[in-house]
PDB file of C-alpha atoms in Angstrom:
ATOM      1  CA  UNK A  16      13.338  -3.992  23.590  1.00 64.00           C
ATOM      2  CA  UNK A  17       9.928  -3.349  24.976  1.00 89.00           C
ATOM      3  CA  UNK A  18       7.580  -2.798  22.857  1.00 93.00           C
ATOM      4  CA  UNK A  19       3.943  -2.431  23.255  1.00 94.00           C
ATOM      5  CA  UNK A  20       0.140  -2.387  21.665  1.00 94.00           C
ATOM      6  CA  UNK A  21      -1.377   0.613  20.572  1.00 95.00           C
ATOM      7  CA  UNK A  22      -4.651   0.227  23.143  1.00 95.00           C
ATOM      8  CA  UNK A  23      -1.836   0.167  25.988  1.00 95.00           C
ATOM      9  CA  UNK A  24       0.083   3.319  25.042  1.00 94.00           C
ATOM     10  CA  UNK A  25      -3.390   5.521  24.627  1.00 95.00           C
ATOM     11  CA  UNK A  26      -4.367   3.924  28.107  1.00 94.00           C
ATOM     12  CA  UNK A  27      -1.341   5.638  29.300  1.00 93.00           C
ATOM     13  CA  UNK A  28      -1.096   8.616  27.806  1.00 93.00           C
ATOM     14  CA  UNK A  29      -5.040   9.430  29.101  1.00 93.00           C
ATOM     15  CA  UNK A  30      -3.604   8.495  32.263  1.00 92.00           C
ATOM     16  CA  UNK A  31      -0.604  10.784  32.237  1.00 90.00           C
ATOM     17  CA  UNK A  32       2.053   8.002  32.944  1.00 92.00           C
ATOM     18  CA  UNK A  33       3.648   8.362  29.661  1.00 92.00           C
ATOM     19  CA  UNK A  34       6.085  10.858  27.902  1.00 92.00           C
ATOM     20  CA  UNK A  35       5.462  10.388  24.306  1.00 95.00           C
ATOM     21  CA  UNK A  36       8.591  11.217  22.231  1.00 95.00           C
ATOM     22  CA  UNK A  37       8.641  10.868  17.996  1.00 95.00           C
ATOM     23  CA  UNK A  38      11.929   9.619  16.572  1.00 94.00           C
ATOM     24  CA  UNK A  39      10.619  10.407  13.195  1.00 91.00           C
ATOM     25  CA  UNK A  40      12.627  13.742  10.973  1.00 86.00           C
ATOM     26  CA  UNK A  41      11.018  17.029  11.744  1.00 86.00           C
ATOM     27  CA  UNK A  42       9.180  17.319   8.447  1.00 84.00           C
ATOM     28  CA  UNK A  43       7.718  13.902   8.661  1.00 86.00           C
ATOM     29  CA  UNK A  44       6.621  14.487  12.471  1.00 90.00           C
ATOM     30  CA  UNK A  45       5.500  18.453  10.860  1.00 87.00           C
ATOM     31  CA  UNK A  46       2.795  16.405   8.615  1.00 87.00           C
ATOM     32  CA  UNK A  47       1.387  14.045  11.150  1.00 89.00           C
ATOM     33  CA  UNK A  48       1.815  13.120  15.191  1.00 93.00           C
ATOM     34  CA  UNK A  49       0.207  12.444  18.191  1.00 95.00           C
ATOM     35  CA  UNK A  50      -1.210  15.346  20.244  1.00 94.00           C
ATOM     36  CA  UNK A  51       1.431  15.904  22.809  1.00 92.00           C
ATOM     37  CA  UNK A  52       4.357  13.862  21.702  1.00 94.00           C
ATOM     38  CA  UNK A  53       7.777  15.888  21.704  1.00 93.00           C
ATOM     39  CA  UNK A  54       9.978  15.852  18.738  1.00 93.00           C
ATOM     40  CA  UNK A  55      13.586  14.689  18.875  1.00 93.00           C
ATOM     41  CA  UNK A  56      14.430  12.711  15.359  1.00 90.00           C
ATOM     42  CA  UNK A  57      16.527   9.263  16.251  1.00 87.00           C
ATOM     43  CA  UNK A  58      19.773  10.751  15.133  1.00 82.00           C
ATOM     44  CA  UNK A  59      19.805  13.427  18.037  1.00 86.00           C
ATOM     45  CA  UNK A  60      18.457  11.580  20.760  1.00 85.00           C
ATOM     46  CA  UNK A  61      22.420  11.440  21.825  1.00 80.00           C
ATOM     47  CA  UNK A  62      22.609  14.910  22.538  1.00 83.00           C
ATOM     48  CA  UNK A  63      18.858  15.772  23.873  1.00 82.00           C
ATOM     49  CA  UNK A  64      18.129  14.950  27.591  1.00 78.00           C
ATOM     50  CA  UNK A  65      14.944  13.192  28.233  1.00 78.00           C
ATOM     51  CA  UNK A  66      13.944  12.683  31.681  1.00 71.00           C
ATOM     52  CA  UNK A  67      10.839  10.899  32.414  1.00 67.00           C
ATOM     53  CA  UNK A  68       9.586  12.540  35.918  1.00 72.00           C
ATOM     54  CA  UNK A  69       8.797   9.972  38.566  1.00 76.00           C
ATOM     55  CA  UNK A  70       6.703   7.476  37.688  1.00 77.00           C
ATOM     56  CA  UNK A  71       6.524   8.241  34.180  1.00 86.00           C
ATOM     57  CA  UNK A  72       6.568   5.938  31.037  1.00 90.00           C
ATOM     58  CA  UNK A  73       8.627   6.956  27.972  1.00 92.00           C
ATOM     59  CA  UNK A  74       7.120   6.101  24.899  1.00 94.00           C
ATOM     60  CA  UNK A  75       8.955   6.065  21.924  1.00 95.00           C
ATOM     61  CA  UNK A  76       7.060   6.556  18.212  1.00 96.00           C
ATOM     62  CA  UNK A  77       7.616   6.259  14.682  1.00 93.00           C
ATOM     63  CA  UNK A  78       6.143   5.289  11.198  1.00 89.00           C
ATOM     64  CA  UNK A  79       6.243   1.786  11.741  1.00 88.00           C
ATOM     65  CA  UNK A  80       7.726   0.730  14.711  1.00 88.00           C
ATOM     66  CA  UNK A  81      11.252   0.124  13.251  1.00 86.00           C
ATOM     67  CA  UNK A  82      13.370   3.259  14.501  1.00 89.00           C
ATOM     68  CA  UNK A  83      10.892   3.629  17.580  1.00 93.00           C
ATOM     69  CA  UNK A  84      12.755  -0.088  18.470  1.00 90.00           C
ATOM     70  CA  UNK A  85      15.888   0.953  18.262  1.00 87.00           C
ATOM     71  CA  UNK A  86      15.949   4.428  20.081  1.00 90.00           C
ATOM     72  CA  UNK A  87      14.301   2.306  22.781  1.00 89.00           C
ATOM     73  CA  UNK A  88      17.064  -0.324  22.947  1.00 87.00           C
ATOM     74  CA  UNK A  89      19.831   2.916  22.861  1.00 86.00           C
ATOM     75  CA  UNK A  90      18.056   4.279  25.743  1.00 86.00           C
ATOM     76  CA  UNK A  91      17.000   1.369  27.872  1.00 80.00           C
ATOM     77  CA  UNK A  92      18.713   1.198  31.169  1.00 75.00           C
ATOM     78  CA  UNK A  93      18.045  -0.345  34.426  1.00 73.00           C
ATOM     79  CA  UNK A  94      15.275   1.707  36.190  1.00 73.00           C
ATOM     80  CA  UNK A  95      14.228   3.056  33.185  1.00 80.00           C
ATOM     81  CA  UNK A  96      10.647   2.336  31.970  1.00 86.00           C
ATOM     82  CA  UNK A  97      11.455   2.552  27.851  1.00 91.00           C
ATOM     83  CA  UNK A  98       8.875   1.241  25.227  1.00 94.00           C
ATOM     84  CA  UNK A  99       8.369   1.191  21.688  1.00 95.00           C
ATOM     85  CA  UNK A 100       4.933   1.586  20.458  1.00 96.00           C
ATOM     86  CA  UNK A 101       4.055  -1.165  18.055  1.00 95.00           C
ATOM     87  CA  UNK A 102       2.904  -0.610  14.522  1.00 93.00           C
ATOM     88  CA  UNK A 103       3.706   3.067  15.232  1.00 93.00           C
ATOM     89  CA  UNK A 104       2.062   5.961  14.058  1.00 92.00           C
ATOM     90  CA  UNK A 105      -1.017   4.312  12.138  1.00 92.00           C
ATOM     91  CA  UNK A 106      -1.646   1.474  15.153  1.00 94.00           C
ATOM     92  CA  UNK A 107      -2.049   4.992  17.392  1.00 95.00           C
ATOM     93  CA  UNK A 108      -4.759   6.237  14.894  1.00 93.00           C
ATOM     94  CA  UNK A 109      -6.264   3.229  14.639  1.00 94.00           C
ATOM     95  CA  UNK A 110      -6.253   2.608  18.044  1.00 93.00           C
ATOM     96  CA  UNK A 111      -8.362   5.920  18.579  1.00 93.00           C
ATOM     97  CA  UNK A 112      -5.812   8.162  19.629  1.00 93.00           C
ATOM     98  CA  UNK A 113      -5.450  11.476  18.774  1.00 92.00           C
ATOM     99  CA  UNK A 114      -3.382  12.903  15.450  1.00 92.00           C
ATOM    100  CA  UNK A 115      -2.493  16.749  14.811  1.00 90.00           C
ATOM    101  CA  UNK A 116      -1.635  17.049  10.900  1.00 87.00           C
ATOM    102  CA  UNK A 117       0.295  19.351   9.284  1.00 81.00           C
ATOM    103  CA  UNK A 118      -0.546  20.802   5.745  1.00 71.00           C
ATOM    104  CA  UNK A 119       2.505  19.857   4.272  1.00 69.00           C
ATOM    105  CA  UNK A 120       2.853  15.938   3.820  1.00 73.00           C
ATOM    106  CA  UNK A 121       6.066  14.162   3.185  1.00 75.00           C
ATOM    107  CA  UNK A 122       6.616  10.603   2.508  1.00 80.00           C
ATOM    108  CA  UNK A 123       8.436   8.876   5.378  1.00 80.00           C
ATOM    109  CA  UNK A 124      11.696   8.623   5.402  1.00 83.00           C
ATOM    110  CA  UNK A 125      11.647   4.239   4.997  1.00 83.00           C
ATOM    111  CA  UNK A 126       9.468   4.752   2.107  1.00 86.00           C
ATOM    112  CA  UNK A 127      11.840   7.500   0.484  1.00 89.00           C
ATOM    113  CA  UNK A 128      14.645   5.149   0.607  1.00 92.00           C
ATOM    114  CA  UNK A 129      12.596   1.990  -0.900  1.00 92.00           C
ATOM    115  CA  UNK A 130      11.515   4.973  -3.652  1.00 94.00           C
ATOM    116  CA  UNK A 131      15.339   6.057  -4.587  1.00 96.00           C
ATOM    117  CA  UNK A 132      16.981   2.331  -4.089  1.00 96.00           C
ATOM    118  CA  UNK A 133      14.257   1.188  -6.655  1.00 96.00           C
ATOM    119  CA  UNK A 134      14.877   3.908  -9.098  1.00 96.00           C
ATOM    120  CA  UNK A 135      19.065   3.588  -8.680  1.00 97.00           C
ATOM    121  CA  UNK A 136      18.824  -0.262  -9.382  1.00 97.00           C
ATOM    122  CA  UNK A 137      16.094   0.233 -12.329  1.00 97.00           C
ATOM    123  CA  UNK A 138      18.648   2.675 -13.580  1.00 97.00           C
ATOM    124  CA  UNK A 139      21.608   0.148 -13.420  1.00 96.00           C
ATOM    125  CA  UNK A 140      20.281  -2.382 -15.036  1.00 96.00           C
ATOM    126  CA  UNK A 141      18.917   0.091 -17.798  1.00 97.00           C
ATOM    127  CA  UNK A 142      22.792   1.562 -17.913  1.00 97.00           C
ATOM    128  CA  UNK A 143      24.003  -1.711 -18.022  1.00 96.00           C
ATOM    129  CA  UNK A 144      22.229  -2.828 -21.136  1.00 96.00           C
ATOM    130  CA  UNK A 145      22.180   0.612 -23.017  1.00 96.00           C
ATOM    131  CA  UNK A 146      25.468   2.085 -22.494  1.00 96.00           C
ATOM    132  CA  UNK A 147      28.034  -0.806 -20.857  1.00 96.00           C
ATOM    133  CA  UNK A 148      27.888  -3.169 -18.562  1.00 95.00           C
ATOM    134  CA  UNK A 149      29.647  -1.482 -15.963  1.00 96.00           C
ATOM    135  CA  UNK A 150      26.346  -0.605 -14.982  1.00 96.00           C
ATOM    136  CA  UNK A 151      25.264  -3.111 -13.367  1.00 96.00           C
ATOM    137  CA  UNK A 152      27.911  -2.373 -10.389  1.00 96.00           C
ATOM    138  CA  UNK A 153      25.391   0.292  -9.452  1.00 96.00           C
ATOM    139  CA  UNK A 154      22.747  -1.725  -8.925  1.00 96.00           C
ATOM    140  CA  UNK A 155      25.190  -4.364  -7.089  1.00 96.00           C
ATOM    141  CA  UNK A 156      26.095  -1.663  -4.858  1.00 96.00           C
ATOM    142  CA  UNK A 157      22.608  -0.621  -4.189  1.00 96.00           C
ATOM    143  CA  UNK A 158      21.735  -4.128  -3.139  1.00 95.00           C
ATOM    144  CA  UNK A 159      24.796  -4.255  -1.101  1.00 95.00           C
ATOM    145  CA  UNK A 160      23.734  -1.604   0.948  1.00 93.00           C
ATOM    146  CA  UNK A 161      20.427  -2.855   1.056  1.00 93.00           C
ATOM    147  CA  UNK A 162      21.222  -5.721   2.838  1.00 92.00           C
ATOM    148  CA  UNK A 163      23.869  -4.203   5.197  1.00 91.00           C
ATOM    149  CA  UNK A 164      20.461  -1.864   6.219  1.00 88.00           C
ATOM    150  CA  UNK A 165      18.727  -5.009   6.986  1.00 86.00           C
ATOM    151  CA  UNK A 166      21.259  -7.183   8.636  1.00 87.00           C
ATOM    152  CA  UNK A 167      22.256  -4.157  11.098  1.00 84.00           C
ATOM    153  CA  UNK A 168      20.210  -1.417  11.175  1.00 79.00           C
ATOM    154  CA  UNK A 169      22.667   1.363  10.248  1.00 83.00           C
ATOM    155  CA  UNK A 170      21.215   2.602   6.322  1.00 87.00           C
ATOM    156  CA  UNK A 171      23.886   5.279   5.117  1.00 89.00           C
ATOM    157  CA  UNK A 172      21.114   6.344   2.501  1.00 92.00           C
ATOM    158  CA  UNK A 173      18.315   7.292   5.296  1.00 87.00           C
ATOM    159  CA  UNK A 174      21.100   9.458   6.774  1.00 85.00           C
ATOM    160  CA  UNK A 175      21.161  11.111   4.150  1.00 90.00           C
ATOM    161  CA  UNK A 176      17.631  11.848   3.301  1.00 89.00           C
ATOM    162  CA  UNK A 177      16.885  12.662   6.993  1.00 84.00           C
ATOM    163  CA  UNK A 178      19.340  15.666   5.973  1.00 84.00           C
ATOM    164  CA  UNK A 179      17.723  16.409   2.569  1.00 86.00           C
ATOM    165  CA  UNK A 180      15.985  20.130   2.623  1.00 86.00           C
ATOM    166  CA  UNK A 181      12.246  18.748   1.934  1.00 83.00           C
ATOM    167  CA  UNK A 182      12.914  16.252   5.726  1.00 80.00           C
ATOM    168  CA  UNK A 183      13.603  19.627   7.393  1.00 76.00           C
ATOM    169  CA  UNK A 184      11.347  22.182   9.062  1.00 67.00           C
ATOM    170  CA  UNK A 185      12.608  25.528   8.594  1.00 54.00           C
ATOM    171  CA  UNK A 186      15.578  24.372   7.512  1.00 41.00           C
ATOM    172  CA  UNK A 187      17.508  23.177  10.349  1.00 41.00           C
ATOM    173  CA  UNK A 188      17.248  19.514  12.158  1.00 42.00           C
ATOM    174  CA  UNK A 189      16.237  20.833  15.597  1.00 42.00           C
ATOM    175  CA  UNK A 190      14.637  18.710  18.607  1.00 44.00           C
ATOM    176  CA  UNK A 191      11.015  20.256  19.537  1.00 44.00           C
ATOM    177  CA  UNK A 192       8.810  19.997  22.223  1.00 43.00           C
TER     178      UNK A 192
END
């Protein structure tokens, strides 16, 4: 993976040798992005054609950095200039660049699943002690998952927020530009 500073990317895109595409969920990319970038959330980058014109950088974005890194290691390829921009979303802003933000705000999608996993293995352990301790399996099964998110990068539970109604715009997952 390629991934690069913040200062770098804005360089670029004020010198018009980057594409700048956000692999964030429509509503998350509807409450905050940088001027210009193109929408086309990390689960549909499959089925959306992007073609950098000659000459022309793509630049991948996200909240963090995270999915940015791997929709630039699915679409790295040999005479392909792919990068991931480093510390994502908030190193842009930071870095000076500019933001277009939406009225409604929605948490991003990493920090939804942190919220929910917390609350299913508080509620385990809760179930476990008050009711039976069958509970606790709940709890076991959120840490499973947990871990099988960390050690390869597939999180069952994020694909299913990104399909939750408040992560859509209008309703419908749809690539924008």
């Amino acid at each position: 993976m390629r991934e690069i500073d913040a200062a770098t990317a804005l360089a670029w895109a004020k010198a018009g040798t980057a594409r700048i595409v956000d692999v964030r969920e429509p509503a998350e990319f509807a409450s905050a992005h940088i001027v210009g970038a193109r929408s086309i959330p990390l689960g549909m980058l499959d089925r959306v054609e992007i073609a950098p014109s000659e000459g022309e950088k793509l630049l991948l974005v996200c909240a963090s950095g995270r999915r940015s890194g791997m929709a630039c290691e699915r679409l790295a390829g040999p005479g392909r200039e792919v990068y991931s921009l480093a510390g994502g979303i908030g190193a842009w802003k930071q870095a000076g660049g500019a933001i277009a933000e939406g009225a409604r705000q929605v948490l991003p999608l990493e920090r939804q699943v942190l919220a929910i996993a917390g609350f299913l293995v508080l509620s385990g352990v809760i179930l476990s002690l008050l009711l039976h301790p069958y509970f606790i399996a709940l709890s076991a099964f959120v840490g499973a998952g947990l871990m099988v998110a960390g050690l390869t990068g597939f999180c069952g539970m994020a694909l299913l927020l990104a399909r939750a109604p408040w992560n859509q715009r209008n309703g419908a997952p749809s690539p924008t530009g």
